[in-house]
GROMACS .gro file of C-alpha atoms in nm:
model
  131
    1MET     CA    1  14.506 -15.351  -3.778
    2THR     CA    2  14.391 -15.131  -3.535
    3ARG     CA    3  14.272 -15.268  -3.163
    4GLN     CA    4  14.032 -15.124  -2.894
    5GLU     CA    5  13.991 -15.270  -2.595
    6VAL     CA    6  13.651 -15.351  -2.413
    7ARG     CA    7  13.584 -15.320  -2.024
    8THR     CA    8  13.288 -15.334  -1.831
    9GLU     CA    9  13.247 -15.347  -1.433
   10ASP     CA   10  12.944 -15.572  -1.500
   11ALA     CA   11  13.160 -15.848  -1.598
   12PRO     CA   12  13.413 -16.050  -1.393
   13ARG     CA   13  13.744 -15.878  -1.392
   14PRO     CA   14  14.047 -16.046  -1.557
   15ALA     CA   15  14.239 -16.286  -1.311
   16GLY     CA   16  14.519 -16.264  -1.542
   17ALA     CA   17  14.687 -16.063  -1.873
   18TYR     CA   18  14.401 -16.034  -2.061
   19SER     CA   19  14.164 -15.851  -2.146
   20GLN     CA   20  13.793 -15.916  -2.142
   21GLY     CA   21  13.733 -15.790  -2.512
   22ILE     CA   22  13.911 -15.690  -2.763
   23VAL     CA   23  13.736 -15.514  -3.080
   24ALA     CA   24  13.983 -15.570  -3.431
   25ASN     CA   25  13.902 -15.605  -3.782
   26GLY     CA   26  13.516 -15.594  -3.788
   27PHE     CA   27  13.486 -15.815  -3.486
   28LEU     CA   28  13.477 -15.836  -3.075
   29HIS     CA   29  13.611 -16.099  -2.965
   30THR     CA   30  13.547 -16.168  -2.583
   31ALA     CA   31  13.778 -16.368  -2.334
   32GLY     CA   32  13.617 -16.720  -2.207
   33PHE     CA   33  13.374 -16.626  -1.890
   34GLY     CA   34  13.347 -16.823  -1.629
   35PRO     CA   35  13.009 -16.803  -1.418
   36GLN     CA   36  13.066 -16.605  -1.145
   37ASP     CA   37  12.869 -16.293  -1.011
   38PRO     CA   38  13.094 -16.010  -1.088
   39ARG     CA   39  12.961 -15.823  -0.806
   40THR     CA   40  13.019 -16.044  -0.567
   41GLY     CA   41  13.212 -16.323  -0.723
   42ALA     CA   42  13.000 -16.592  -0.579
   43VAL     CA   43  12.974 -16.949  -0.827
   44ALA     CA   44  12.596 -17.102  -0.852
   45ASP     CA   45  12.555 -17.497  -0.819
   46THR     CA   46  12.421 -17.588  -1.125
   47ILE     CA   47  12.499 -17.663  -1.453
   48GLU     CA   48  12.191 -17.476  -1.570
   49GLU     CA   49  12.292 -17.176  -1.291
   50GLN     CA   50  12.642 -17.151  -1.436
   51THR     CA   51  12.550 -17.134  -1.793
   52ALA     CA   52  12.327 -16.843  -1.735
   53GLN     CA   53  12.599 -16.632  -1.559
   54VAL     CA   54  12.837 -16.693  -1.860
   55ILE     CA   55  12.584 -16.566  -2.088
   56ARG     CA   56  12.542 -16.292  -1.863
   57ASN     CA   57  12.853 -16.231  -1.831
   58VAL     CA   58  12.936 -16.186  -2.183
   59GLU     CA   59  12.628 -16.030  -2.229
   60ALA     CA   60  12.762 -15.765  -2.068
   61VAL     CA   61  13.074 -15.733  -2.255
   62LEU     CA   62  12.857 -15.758  -2.587
   63ALA     CA   63  12.652 -15.467  -2.401
   64ALA     CA   64  13.013 -15.273  -2.359
   65GLN     CA   65  13.006 -15.202  -2.693
   66GLY     CA   66  12.677 -15.143  -2.825
   67LEU     CA   67  12.618 -15.551  -2.912
   68THR     CA   68  12.428 -15.819  -2.780
   69LEU     CA   69  12.392 -16.181  -2.824
   70ALA     CA   70  12.216 -16.144  -3.168
   71ASP     CA   71  12.491 -16.021  -3.272
   72VAL     CA   72  12.746 -16.346  -3.190
   73VAL     CA   73  12.882 -16.543  -3.465
   74LYS     CA   74  13.098 -16.774  -3.288
   75ALA     CA   75  13.135 -16.946  -2.971
   76THR     CA   76  13.345 -17.195  -2.791
   77VAL     CA   77  13.248 -17.359  -2.476
   78HIS     CA   78  13.406 -17.578  -2.228
   79LEU     CA   79  13.260 -17.810  -1.998
   80GLN     CA   80  13.385 -17.947  -1.732
   81HIS     CA   81  13.198 -18.289  -1.743
   82LEU     CA   82  13.142 -18.264  -2.092
   83HIS     CA   83  12.917 -18.605  -2.094
   84ARG     CA   84  12.740 -18.530  -1.759
   85ASP     CA   85  12.654 -18.171  -1.800
   86PHE     CA   86  12.607 -18.102  -2.216
   87ALA     CA   87  12.227 -18.182  -2.176
   88GLY     CA   88  12.166 -17.897  -1.857
   89PHE     CA   89  12.406 -17.706  -2.051
   90ASN     CA   90  12.303 -17.691  -2.417
   91ALA     CA   91  11.905 -17.652  -2.245
   92THR     CA   92  12.014 -17.372  -2.091
   93TYR     CA   93  12.205 -17.195  -2.394
   94GLU     CA   94  11.951 -17.247  -2.646
   95SER     CA   95  11.676 -17.067  -2.435
   96LEU     CA   96  11.871 -16.772  -2.402
   97MET     CA   97  12.094 -16.746  -2.776
   98PRO     CA   98  11.859 -16.642  -3.009
   99LYS     CA   99  11.801 -16.784  -3.372
  100PRO     CA  100  11.972 -16.830  -3.560
  101TYR     CA  101  12.233 -17.002  -3.331
  102PRO     CA  102  12.586 -16.878  -3.366
  103VAL     CA  103  12.800 -17.126  -3.501
  104ARG     CA  104  12.993 -17.339  -3.164
  105THR     CA  105  13.247 -17.561  -3.072
  106THR     CA  106  13.159 -17.729  -2.739
  107VAL     CA  107  13.438 -17.927  -2.539
  108GLY     CA  108  13.527 -18.116  -2.227
  109SER     CA  109  13.842 -17.898  -2.047
  110ASP     CA  110  13.985 -17.949  -1.705
  111LEU     CA  111  13.867 -17.648  -1.520
  112ALA     CA  112  13.929 -17.444  -1.227
  113ASN     CA  113  13.642 -17.473  -1.004
  114ILE     CA  114  13.390 -17.408  -1.257
  115LEU     CA  115  13.153 -17.641  -1.484
  116VAL     CA  116  13.135 -17.402  -1.808
  117GLU     CA  117  13.365 -17.119  -1.960
  118ILE     CA  118  13.233 -16.970  -2.273
  119ASP     CA  119  13.372 -16.743  -2.589
  120VAL     CA  120  13.199 -16.546  -2.794
  121VAL     CA  121  13.322 -16.324  -3.172
  122ALA     CA  122  13.021 -16.015  -3.228
  123ALA     CA  123  13.022 -15.924  -3.568
  124LEU     CA  124  13.014 -15.528  -3.549
  125PRO     CA  125  12.737 -15.326  -3.785
  126ASP     CA  126  12.892 -15.210  -4.088
  127GLY     CA  127  13.097 -14.885  -4.035
  128ARG     CA  128  13.176 -14.936  -3.650
  129PRO     CA  129  13.535 -14.880  -3.543
  130GLY     CA  130  13.789 -15.155  -3.520
  131GLU     CA  131  13.736 -15.229  -3.922
   0.00000   0.00000   0.00000
């Protein structure tokens, strides 16, 4: 198996020993992204605004590999306040993710000064590197 790192300046830089994305075995796996604006580091206040920024961050890593949200097959979502914020998160997610929606796991997590974090797995088209 070969692994290929995916990097872009259009998503937040890793804050530790991890990559923004890795291509392996026909899939792109992203890191968990928070709602930081990659240029300013700013974080919005509401769950809706934070969710939209997280999805933009994920989209940037997908785009660096020539993929879109339509290529996402699995999403894992962490919410700081699962019960309080689920409806607002889900409405924004639903408005931005194309159908058919990817499979998804949504859990409550202890996040550091953010409300939402998302990582995804996207399928590469046949014949792409990493397969």
